[in-house]
Tab-separated table of C-alpha atoms in Angstrom:
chain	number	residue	atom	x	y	z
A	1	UNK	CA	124.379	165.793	116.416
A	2	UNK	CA	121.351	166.708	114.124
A	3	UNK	CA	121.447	165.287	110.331
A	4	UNK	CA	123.047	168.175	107.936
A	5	UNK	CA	120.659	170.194	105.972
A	6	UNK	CA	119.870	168.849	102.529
A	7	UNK	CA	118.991	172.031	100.825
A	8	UNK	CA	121.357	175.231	99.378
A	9	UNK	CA	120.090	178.678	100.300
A	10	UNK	CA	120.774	181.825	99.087
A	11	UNK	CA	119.718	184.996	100.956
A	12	UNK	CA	119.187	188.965	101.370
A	13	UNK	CA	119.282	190.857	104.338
A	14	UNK	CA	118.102	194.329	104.576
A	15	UNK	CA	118.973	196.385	107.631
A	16	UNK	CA	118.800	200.488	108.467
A	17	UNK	CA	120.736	202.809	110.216
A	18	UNK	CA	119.077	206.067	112.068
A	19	UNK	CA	121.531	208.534	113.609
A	20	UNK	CA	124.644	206.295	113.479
A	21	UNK	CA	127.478	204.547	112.439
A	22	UNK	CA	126.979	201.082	111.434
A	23	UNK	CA	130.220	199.822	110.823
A	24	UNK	CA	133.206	202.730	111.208
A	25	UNK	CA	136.342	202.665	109.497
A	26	UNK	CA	139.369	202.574	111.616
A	27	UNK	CA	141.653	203.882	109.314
A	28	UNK	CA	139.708	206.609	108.859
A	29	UNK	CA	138.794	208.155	111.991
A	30	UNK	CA	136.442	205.518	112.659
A	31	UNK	CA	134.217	207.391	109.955
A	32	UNK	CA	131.250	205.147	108.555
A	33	UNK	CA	132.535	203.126	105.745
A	34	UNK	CA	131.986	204.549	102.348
A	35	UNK	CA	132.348	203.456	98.768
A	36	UNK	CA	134.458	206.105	97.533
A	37	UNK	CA	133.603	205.607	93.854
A	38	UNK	CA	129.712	205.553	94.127
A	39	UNK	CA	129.129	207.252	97.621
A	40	UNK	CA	127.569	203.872	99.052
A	41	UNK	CA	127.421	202.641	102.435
A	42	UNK	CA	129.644	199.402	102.946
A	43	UNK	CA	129.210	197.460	106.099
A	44	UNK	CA	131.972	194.142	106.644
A	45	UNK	CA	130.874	190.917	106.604
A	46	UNK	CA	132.862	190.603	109.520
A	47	UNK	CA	131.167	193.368	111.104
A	48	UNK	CA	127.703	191.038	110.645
A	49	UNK	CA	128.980	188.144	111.615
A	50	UNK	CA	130.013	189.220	114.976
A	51	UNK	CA	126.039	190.415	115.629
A	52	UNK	CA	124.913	186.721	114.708
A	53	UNK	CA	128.071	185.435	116.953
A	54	UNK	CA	126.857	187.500	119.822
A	55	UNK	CA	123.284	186.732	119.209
A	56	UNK	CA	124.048	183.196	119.849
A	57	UNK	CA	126.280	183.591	122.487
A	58	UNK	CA	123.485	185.382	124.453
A	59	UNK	CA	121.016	182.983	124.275
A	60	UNK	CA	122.797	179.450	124.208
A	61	UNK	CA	125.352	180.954	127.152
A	62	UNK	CA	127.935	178.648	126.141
A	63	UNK	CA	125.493	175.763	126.412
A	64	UNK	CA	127.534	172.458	125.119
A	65	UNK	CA	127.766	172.475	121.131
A	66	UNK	CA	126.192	176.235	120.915
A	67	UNK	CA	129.645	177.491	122.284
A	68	UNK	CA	131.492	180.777	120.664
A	69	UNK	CA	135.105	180.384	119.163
A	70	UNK	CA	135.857	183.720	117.970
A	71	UNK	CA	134.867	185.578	120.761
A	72	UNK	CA	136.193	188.644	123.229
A	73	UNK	CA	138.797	187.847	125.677
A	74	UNK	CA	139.070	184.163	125.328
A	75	UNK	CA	142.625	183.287	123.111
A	76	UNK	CA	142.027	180.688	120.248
A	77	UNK	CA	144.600	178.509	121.523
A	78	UNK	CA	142.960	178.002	124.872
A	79	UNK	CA	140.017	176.677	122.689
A	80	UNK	CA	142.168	174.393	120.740
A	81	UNK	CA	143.534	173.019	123.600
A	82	UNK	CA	140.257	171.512	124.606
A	83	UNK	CA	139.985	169.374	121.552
A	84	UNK	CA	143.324	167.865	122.228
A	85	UNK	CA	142.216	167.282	125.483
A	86	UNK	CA	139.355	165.587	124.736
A	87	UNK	CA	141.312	163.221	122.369
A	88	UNK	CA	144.157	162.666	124.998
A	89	UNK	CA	146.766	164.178	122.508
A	90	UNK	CA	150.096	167.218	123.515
A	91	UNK	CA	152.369	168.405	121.518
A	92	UNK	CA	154.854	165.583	123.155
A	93	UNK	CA	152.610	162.398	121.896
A	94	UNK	CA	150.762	164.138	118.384
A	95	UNK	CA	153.738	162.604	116.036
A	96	UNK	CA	153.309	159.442	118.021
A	97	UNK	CA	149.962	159.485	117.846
A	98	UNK	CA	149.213	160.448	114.068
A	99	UNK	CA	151.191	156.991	113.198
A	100	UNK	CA	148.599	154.890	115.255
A	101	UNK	CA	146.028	157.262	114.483
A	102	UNK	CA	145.730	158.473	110.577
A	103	UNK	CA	142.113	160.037	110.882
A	104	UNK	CA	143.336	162.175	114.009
A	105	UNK	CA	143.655	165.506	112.053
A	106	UNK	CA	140.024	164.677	111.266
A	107	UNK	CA	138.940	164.097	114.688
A	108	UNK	CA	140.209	167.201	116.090
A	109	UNK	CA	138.550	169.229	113.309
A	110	UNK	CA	135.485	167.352	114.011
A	111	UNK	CA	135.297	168.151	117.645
A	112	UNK	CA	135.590	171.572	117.352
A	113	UNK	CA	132.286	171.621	114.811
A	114	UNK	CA	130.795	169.881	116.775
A	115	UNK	CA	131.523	172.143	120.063
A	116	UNK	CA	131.460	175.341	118.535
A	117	UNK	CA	128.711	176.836	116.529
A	118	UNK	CA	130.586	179.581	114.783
A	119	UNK	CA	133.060	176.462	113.473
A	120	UNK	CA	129.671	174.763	111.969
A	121	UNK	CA	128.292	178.023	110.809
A	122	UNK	CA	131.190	179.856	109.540
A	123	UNK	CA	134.387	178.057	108.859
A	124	UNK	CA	137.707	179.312	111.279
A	125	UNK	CA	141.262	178.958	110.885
A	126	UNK	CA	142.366	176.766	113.342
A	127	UNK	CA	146.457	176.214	112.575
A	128	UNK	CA	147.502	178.744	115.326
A	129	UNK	CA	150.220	177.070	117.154
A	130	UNK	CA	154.030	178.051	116.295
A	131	UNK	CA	155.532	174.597	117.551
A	132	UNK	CA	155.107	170.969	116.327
A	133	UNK	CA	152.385	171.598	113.740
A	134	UNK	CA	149.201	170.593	116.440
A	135	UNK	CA	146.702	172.001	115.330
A	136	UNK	CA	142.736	171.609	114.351
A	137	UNK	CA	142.544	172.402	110.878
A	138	UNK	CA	140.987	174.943	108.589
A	139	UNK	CA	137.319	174.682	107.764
A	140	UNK	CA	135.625	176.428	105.190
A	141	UNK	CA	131.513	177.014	106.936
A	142	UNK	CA	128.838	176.532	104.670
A	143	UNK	CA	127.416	180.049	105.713
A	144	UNK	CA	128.846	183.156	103.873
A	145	UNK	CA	127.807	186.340	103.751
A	146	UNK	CA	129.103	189.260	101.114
A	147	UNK	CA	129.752	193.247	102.377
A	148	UNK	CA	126.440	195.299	103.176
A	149	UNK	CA	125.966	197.855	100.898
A	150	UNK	CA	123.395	201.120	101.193
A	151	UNK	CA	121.142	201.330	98.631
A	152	UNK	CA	121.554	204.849	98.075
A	153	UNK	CA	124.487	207.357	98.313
A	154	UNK	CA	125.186	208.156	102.525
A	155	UNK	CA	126.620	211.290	103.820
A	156	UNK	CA	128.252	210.547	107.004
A	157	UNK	CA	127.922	213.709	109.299
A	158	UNK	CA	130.383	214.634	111.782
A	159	UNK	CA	128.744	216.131	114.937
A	160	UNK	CA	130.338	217.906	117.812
A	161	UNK	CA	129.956	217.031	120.689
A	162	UNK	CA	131.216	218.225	124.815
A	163	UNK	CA	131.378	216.777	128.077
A	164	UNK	CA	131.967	217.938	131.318
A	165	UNK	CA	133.838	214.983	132.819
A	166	UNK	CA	137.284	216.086	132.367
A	167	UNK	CA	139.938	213.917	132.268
A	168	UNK	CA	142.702	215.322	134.385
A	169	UNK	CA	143.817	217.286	137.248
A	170	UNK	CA	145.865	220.087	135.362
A	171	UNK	CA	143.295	220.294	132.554
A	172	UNK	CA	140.592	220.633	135.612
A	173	UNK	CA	142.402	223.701	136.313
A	174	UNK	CA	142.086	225.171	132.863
A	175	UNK	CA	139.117	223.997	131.655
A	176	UNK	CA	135.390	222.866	132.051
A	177	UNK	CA	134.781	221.015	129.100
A	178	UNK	CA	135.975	218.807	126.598
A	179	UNK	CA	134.956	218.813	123.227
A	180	UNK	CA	134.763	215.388	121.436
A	181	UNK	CA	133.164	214.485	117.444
A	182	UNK	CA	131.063	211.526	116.563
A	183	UNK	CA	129.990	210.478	113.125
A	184	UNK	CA	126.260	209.245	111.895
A	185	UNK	CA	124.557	208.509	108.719
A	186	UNK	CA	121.291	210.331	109.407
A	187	UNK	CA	119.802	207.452	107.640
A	188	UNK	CA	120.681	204.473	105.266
A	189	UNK	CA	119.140	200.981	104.054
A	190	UNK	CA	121.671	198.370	103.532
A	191	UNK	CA	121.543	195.101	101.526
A	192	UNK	CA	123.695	192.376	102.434
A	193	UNK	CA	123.709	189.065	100.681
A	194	UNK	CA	124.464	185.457	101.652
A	195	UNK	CA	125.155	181.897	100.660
A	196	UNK	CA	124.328	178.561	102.484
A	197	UNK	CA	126.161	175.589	100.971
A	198	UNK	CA	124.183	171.831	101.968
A	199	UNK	CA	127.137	170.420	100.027
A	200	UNK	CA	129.861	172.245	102.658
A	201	UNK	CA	127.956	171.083	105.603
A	202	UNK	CA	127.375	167.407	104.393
A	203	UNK	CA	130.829	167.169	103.500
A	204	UNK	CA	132.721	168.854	106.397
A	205	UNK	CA	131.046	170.476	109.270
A	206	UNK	CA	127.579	169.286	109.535
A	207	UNK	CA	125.797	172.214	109.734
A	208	UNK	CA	122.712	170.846	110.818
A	209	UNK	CA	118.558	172.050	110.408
A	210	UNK	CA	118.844	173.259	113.764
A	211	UNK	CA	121.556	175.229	113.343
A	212	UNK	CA	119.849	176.962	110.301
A	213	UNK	CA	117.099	177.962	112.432
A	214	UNK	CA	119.085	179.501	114.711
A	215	UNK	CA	120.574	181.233	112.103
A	216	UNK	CA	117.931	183.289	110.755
A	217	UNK	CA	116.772	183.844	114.337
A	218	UNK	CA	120.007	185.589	114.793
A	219	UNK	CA	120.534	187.560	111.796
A	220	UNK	CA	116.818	188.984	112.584
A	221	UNK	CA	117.477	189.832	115.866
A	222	UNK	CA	121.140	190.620	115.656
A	223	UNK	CA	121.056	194.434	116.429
A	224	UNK	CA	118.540	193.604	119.075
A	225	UNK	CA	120.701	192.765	121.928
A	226	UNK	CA	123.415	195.098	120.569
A	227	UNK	CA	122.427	198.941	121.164
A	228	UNK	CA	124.988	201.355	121.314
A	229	UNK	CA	124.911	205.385	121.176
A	230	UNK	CA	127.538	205.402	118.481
A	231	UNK	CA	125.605	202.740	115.923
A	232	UNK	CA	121.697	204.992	116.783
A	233	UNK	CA	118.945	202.905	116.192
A	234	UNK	CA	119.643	200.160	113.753
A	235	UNK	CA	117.077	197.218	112.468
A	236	UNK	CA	117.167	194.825	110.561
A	237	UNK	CA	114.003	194.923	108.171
A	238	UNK	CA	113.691	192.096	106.071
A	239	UNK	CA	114.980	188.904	105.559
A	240	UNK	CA	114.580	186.828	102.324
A	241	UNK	CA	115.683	183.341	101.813
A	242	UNK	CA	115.481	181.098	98.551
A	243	UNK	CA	115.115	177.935	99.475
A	244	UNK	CA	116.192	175.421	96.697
A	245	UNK	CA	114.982	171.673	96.705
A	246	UNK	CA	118.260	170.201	96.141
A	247	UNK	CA	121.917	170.083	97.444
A	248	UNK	CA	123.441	171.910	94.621
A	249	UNK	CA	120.710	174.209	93.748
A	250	UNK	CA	118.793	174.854	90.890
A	251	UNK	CA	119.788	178.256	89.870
A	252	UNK	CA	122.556	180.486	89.896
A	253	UNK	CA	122.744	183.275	92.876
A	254	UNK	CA	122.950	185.972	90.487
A	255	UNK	CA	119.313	184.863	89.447
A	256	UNK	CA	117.744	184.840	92.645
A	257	UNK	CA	119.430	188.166	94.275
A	258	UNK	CA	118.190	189.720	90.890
A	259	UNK	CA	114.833	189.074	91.841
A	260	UNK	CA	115.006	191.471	94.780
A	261	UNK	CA	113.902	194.759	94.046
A	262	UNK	CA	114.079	197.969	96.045
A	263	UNK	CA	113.091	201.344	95.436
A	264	UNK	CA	112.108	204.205	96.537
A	265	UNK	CA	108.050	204.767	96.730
A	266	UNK	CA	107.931	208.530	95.799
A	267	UNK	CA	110.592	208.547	92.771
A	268	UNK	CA	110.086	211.813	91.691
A	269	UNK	CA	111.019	213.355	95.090
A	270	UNK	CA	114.268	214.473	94.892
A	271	UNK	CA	114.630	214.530	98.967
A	272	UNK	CA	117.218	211.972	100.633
A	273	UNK	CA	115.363	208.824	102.143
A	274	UNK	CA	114.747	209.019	106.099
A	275	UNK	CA	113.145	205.991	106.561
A	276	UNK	CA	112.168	202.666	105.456
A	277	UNK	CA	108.394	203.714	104.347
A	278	UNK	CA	110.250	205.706	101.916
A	279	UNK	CA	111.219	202.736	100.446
A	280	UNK	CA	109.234	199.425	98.390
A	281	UNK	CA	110.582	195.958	98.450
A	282	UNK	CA	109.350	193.565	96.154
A	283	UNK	CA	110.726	190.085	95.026
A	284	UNK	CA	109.647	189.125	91.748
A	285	UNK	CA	108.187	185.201	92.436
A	286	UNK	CA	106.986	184.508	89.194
A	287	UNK	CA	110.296	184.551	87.554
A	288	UNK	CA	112.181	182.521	89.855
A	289	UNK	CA	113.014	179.139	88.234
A	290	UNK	CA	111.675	175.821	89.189
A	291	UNK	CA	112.563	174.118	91.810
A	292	UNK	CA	112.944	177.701	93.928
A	293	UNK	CA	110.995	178.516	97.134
A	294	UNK	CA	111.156	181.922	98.284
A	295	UNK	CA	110.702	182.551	102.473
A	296	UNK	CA	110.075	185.968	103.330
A	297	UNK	CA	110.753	186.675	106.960
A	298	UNK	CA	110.955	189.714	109.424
């Protein structure tokens, strides 16, 4: 495996939505969620870090060390499993085992970093099994990302919508369409910011340079391979990373997300935004503090 990166990052995302529903609320209909004090667009972290796990999946194809633990149809216990197998260890012989073997809690939870880049990026909970306490660990990734939020108020539209596929025989018999609703924003820039902790992946899952790259490669091009009707055209715009030249850092986050600004390039026009030309995006570089590189990619 590569060395672990040596330097904390902090960074902003910026991503739009045309004619969809980013991230929809299943509690709600599946409506887009929505910030009910301020009328904002929220979008899960969870929601984002499914694009980036995709992303990766797609292009490393489960290549060895680039696989996918939290992924569709695949149980996390099967995954586990392989670690114990590599390490010759059951359920039966773990107790055993452990008294021979002190640093084999540590092993298993090293494994699966190693094997799984969502482990190295991310963090997972990895204490699934009911029985005998086997089990890889917990891991806390040095990659974390807060909820998106829209820079301006969204007004999620519900549109009606008909097919003529119909479902059944009897309702065949009575009818020749079906009526159905989707919701969209008809437009809304989100902000999303993250955290990258050298200190995390030194310590515990040696999150490596490589894996970094790979990283902003996939939060650029995270709605790239994932197009669907309901989410319309989404993009992410702008990605901007402080680089710090230490470990710890040199500044607080608060500092450096502060030096973001966004807003809109005809103030006085009172019409809702419909693209991102109606928008400016400037980060102020003077004022960041020493010792801060800003990277603006995208």
């Amino acid at each position: 495996m590569s060395e672990p990166i040596k330097n904390r990052y902090e960074f902003v995302i910026l991503f739009d939505v045309e004619n969809g529903n980013p991230n929809g609320d299943p509690d709600a209909g599946n409506m887009p969620r929505i910030d009910p004090e301020t009328g904002l667009g929220l979008v899960t972290d969870v929601c984002l870090k499914r694009k980036i796990r995709n992303y990766v999946e797609t292009v490393k194809e489960d290549t060895t060390g680039w696989r996918i633990y939290v992924k569709d149809g695949v149980p996390l216990n099967r995954s586990d499993q392989e670690a114990f197998a590599a390490l010759d260890v059951t359920e039966k012989t773990a107790k055993e085992k452990k008294k021979t073997d002190p640093d084999l809690d540590k092993k298993l939870r090293d494994w699966m970093c190693e094997n799984f880049y969502d482990i190295r990026t991310f963090g997972a909970v990895m204490t699934t099994f009911t029985k005998n306490a086997l089990n890889c660990g917990q891991v806390r990734g040095p990659v974390q990302l807060g909820f998106a939020h829209s820079i301006e108020p969204v007004v999620p539209q519900e549109v009606t919508i008909t097919r003529v596929a119909i479902t059944t025989e009897a309702d065949a018999e009575r009818k020749g369409t079906e009526m159905g609703r989707k919701y969209i924003i008809p437009y809304g820039l989100y902000r999303c910011e993250g955290y990258v902790s050298a200190n995390l992946a030194r310590k515990t899952t040696g999150f490596s340079e490589e894996d970094l790259a790979l990283l902003w490669e996939a939060i650029l091009n995270m709605f790239e391979h994932d197009r669907s009707a309901a989410r319309g055209k989404m993009a992410v715009r702008g990605l901007i990373v402080f680089k710090h030249d230490s470990e710890l850092g040199c500044a607080p986050a608060w500092k450096l997300f502060e030096s973001v600004h966004i807003r809109r390039r005809d103030e006085d026009d009172p019409a809702p935004a419909r693209s991102y030309q109606d928008y400016i995006v400037t980060v102020d570089e003077a004022a960041l503090p020493a010792g801060i590189t800003c990277i603006q990619m995208g």
